[in-house]
Coordinates of C-alpha atoms in Angstrom, one line a residue:
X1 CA 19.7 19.4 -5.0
X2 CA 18.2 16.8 -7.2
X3 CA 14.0 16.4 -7.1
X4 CA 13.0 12.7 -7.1
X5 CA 9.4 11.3 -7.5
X6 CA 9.5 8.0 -5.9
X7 CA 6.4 5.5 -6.0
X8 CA 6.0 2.0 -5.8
X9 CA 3.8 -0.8 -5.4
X10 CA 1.2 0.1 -7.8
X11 CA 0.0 -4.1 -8.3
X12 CA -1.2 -3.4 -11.8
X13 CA -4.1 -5.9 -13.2
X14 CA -4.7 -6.5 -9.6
X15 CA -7.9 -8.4 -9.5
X16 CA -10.0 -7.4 -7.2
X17 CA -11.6 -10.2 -6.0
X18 CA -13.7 -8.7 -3.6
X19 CA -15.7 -6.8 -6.2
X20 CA -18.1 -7.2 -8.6
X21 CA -16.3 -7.9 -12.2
X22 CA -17.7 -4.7 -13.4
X23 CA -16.4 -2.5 -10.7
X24 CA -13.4 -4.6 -10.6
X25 CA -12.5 -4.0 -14.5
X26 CA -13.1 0.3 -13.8
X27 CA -10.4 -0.4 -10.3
X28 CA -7.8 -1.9 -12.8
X29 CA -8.9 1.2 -15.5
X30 CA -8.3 3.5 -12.7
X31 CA -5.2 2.2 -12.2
X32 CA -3.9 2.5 -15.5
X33 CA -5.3 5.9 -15.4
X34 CA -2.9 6.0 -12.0
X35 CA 0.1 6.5 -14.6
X36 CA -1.2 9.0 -16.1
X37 CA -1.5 11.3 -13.0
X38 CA 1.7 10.2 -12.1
X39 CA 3.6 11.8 -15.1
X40 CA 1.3 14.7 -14.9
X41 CA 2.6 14.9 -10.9
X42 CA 5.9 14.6 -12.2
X43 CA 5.9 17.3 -14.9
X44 CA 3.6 19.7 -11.8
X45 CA 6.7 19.2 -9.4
X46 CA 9.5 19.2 -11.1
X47 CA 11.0 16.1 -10.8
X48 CA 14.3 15.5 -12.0
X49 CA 14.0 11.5 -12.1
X50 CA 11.6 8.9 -10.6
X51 CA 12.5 6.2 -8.9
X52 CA 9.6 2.8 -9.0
X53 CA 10.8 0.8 -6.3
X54 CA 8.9 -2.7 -7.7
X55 CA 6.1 -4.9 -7.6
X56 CA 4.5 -3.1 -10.5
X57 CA 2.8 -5.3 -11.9
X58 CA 0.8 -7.6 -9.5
X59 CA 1.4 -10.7 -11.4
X60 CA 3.0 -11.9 -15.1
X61 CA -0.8 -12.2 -15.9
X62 CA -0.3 -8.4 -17.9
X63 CA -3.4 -7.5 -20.0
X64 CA -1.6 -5.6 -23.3
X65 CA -3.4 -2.6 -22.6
X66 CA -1.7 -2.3 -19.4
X67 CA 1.9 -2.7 -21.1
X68 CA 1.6 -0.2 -23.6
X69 CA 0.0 2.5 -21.1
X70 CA 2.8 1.6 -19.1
X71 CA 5.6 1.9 -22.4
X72 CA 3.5 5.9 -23.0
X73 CA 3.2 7.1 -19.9
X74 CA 6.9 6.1 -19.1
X75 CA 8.0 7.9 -21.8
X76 CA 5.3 11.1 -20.7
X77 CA 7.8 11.0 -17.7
X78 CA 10.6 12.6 -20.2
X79 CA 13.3 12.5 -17.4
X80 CA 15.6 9.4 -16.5
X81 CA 13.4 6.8 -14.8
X82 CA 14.4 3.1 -12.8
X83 CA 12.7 0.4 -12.0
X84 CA 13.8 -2.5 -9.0
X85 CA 11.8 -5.3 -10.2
X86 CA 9.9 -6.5 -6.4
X87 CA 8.6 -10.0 -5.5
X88 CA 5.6 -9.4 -8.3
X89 CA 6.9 -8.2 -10.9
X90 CA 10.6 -9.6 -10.5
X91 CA 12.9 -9.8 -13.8
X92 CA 13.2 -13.3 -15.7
X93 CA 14.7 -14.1 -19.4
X94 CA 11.7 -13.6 -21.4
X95 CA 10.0 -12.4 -19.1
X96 CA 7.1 -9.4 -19.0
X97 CA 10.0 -6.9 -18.5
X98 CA 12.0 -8.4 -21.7
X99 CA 8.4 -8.1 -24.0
X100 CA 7.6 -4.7 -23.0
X101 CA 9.0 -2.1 -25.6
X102 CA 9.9 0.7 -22.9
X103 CA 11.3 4.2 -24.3
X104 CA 15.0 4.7 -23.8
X105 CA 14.5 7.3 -20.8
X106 CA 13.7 3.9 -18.7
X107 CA 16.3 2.0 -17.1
X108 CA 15.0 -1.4 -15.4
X109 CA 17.9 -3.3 -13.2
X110 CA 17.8 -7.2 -14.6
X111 CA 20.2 -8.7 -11.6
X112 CA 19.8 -9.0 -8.1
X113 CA 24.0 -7.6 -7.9
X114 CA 23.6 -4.2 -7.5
X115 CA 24.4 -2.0 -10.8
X116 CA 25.2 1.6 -10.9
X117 CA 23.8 4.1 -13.8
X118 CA 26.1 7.5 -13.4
X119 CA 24.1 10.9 -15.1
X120 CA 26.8 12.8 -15.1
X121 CA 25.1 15.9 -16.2
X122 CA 22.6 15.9 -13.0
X123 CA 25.6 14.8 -10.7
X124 CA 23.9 11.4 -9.9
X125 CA 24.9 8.1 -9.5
X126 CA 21.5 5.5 -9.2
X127 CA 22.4 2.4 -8.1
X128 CA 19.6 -0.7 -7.8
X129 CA 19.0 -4.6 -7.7
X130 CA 16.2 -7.0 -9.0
X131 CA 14.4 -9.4 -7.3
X132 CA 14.8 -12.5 -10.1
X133 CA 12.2 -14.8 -8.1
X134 CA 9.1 -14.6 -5.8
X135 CA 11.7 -14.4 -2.8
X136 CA 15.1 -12.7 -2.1
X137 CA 17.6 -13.3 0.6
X138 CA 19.1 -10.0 1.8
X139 CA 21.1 -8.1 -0.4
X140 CA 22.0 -4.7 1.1
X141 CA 24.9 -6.0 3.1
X142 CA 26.8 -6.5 -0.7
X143 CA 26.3 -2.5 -1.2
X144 CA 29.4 -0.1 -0.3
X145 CA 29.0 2.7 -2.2
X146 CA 32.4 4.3 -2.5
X147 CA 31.3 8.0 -2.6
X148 CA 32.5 10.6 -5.4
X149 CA 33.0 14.6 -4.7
X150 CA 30.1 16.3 -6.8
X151 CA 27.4 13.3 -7.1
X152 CA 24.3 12.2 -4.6
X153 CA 24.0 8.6 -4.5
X154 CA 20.2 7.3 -4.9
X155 CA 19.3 3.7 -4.4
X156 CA 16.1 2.0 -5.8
X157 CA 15.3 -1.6 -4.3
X158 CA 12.4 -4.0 -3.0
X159 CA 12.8 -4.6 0.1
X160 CA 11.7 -4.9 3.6
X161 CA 13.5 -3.2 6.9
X162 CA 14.1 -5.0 10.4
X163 CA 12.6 -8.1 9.8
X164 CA 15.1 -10.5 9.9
X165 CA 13.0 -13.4 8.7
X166 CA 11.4 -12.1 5.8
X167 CA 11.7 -13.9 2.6
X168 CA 11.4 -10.5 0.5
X169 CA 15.4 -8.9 0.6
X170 CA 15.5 -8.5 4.5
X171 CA 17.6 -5.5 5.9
X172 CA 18.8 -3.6 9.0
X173 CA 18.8 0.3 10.0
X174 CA 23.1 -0.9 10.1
X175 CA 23.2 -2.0 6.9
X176 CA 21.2 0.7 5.6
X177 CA 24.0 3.4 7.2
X178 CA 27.0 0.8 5.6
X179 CA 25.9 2.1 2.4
X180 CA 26.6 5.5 2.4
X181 CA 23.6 6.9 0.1
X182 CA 22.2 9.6 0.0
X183 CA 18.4 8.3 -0.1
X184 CA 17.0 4.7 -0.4
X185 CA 13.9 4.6 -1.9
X186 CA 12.0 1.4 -0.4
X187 CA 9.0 -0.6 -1.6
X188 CA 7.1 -3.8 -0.8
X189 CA 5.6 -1.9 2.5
X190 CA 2.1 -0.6 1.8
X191 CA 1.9 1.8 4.0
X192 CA 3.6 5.2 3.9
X193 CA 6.7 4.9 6.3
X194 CA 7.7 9.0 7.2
X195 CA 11.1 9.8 6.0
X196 CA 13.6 8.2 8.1
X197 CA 17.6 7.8 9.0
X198 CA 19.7 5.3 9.1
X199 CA 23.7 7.1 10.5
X200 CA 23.9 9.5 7.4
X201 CA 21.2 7.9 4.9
X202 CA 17.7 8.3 4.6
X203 CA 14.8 6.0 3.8
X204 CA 11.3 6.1 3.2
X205 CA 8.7 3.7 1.2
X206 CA 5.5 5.9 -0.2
X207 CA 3.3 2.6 0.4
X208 CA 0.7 1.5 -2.9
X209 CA -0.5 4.3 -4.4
X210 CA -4.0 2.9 -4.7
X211 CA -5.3 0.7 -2.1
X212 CA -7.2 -2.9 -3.3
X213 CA -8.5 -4.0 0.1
X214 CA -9.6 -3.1 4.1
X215 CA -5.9 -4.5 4.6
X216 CA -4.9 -1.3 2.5
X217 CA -7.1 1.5 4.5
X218 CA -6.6 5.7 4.6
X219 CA -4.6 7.6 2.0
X220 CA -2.6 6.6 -0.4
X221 CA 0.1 8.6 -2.7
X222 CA 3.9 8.9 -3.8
X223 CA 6.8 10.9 -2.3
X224 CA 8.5 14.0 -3.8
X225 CA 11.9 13.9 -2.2
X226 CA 14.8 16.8 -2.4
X227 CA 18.2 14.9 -2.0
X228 CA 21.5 16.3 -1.8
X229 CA 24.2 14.7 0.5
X230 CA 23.8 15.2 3.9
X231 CA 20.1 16.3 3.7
X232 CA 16.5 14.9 2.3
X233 CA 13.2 16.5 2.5
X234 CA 10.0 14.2 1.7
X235 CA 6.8 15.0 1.2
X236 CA 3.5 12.7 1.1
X237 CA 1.6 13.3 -2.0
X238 CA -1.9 11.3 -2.3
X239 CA -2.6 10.0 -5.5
X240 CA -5.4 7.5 -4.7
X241 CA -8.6 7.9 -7.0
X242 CA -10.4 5.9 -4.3
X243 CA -10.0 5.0 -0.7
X244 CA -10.6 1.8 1.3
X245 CA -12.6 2.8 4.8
X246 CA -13.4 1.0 8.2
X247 CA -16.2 2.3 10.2
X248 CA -17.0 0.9 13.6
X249 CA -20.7 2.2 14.3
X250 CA -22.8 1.0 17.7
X251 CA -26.2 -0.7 17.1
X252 CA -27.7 1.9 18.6
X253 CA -26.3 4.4 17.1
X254 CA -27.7 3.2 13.1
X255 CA -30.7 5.4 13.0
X256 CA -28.4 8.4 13.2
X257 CA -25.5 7.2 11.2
X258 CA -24.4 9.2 8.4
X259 CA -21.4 8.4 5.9
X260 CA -18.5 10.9 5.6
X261 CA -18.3 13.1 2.8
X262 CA -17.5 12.1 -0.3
X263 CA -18.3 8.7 0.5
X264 CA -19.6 7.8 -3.3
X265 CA -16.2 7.3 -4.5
X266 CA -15.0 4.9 -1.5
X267 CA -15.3 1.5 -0.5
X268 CA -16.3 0.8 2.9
X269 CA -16.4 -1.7 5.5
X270 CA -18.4 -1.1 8.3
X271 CA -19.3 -2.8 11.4
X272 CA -22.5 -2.7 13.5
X273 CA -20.8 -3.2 17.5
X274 CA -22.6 -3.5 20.8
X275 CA -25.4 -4.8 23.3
X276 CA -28.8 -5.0 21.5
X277 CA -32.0 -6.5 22.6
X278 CA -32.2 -7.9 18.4
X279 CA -30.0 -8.5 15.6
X280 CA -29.8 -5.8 13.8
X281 CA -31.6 -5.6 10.2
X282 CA -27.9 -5.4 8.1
X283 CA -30.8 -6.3 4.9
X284 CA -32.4 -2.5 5.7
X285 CA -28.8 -1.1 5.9
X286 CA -27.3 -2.4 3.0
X287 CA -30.5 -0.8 0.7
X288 CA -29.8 2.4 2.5
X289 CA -26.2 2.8 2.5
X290 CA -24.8 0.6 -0.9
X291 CA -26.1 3.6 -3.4
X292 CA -24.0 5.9 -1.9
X293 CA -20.8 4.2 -1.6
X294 CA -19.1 3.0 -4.7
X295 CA -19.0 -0.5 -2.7
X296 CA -20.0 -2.0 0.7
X297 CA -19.1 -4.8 3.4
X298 CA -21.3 -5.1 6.2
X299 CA -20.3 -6.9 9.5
X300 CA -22.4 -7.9 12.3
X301 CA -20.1 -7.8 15.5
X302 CA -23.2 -7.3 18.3
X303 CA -24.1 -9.1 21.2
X304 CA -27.7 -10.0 22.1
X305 CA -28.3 -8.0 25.8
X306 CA -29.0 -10.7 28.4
X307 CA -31.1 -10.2 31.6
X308 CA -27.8 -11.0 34.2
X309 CA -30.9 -12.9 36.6
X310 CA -32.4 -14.7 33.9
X311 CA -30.5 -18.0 35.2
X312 CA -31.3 -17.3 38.7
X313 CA -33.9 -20.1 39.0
X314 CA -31.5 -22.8 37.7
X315 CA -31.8 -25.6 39.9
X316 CA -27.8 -25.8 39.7
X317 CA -24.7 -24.1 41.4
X318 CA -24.8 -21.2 38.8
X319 CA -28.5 -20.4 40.2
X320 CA -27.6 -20.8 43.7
X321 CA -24.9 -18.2 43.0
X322 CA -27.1 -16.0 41.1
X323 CA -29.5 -16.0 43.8
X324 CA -27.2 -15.0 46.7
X325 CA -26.0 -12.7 44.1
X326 CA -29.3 -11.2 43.9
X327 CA -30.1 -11.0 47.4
X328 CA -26.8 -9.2 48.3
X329 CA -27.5 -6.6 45.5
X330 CA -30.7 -6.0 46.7

């Protein structure tokens, strides 16, 4: 049985837009801080390698901070560890994969032609592609792994399942089974999948392990996956220093509204719903709620409450109905 951590999607130097450029520059911090944890998660479970299933980096613009925590924490890992350059972060000649100095524990697969990297010693055979643009047609259909008594086949790739049109390495449940692995370790999706099958191979994507928007919601974290052939057991393991939160809250409900615990590290949107006789003051609710949250989006989704006879005295077909609406009610 071989113990792989498997994250992806960690968007690196993400910019947060939607923040202010102070808390935006301690998100990207926190991030970096992100690898940390993930060695020390490493080291706490066991792992025997780690698979990073792409989009690393959110774009080539890498601060050099960044790179080298990247190049030390890597090397924190001390096990083998491979990267599948995604749609963000994909491979070019000279490009932000060739300038970073990583530690010879790290393997990063350069062509979009599946390789194979055998460690012998564990009884493993890795096998992964690189996206080498923003877009990738499908790839898996090219991947027949010719299985070997004694090794579990792993496959690390960016890549998105069942949608045919996709632009980012498309794939089917069939041509996931036509490979014969072991366990495919997915990314690109941003959202943990579950552990799933495909015939006799299993797949999962952990989602981002930090989420940068309300498109991102809930918790966030890596998997911990025990392979051998004919079996896998994942679990979920949340590694978000932060969460992204919706709240729906009626209007007439805001007097008695209370965040969730914890709510001073989150960032939340929440929306004000309902019938109310006046708009309600999202000014007062911002100064109550915004020093308690480590950020805040207010939306105002209400409808002003309308008397249904109010139109009754139109002089116009809408009145007459009202009115012999009215009298029938009453």
């Amino acid at each position: 049985m071989i113990r792989v951590l498997h994250a992806a999607d960690l968007h690196l130097d993400s910019p947060f837009d939607a923040l202010s450029e102070e808390k935006a520059v301690l998100r990207r911090a926190e991030q970096r801080e992100l690898l940390r944890s993930l060695a020390g998660l490493r080291a706490e479970q066991g792992a025997d390698l780690v698979l990073l299933s792409g989009d690393l980096f959110d774009s080539d613009a890498v601060w050099a901070e960044t790179g080298e925590f990247l190049r030390l924490t890597l090397a924190e890992m001390a096990v083998p560890v491979f990267v599948a350059p995604g749609n963000h972060d994909y491979y070019r000649a000279g490009g932000r994969w060739e300038r970073l100095s990583l530690p010879d524990n790290v393997r990063v697969f350069t062509s979009p032609d599946f390789d194979c990297e055998v460690l012998n010693d564990m009884g493993v055979r890795v096998w992964g592609a690189a996206f080498t643009d923003n877009y990738c047609e499908g790839k898996l259909a090219e991947l027949r792994i010719p299985r070997q008594d004694g090794f579990t086949e792993l496959v690390c790739l960016h890549g998105e399942v069942g949608v045919a049109a996709s632009r980012y390495n498309p794939m089917t449940e069939a041509e996931i089974a036509a490979t014969n692995a072991d366990y495919l370790a997915l990314g690109h999706n941003h959202g943990f999948s579950g552990l799933r099958r495909a015939g006799n191979t299993y797949y999962a994507w952990p989602g981002c392990p930090e989420g940068r928007g309300f498109d991102e919601c809930g918790e966030k974290g890596v998997i911990v996956a025990d392979v051998e052939p004919g079996s896998v057991k994942a679990r979920f393991i949340p590694t978000a220093a932060r969460r992204y939160e919706r709240l729906s809250v009626p209007a007439d409900a805001l007097e008695s509204f209370r965040l969730p615990e914890g709510a001073e590290r989150n960032i939340y949107e929440i929306c004000v719903t309902g019938e109310t006789e006046h708009e309600p003051d999202l000014a007062a609710l911002r100064r109550a709620l915004e020093p308690r949250v480590f950020a805040l989006r207010l939306r105002d989704e209400t409808r002003l409450r309308r008397d249904v006879w109010e139109r009754a005295g139109e002089d116009s077909l809408r009145g007459v109905f009202l009115r012999m609406l009215r009298e029938k009610y009453d």
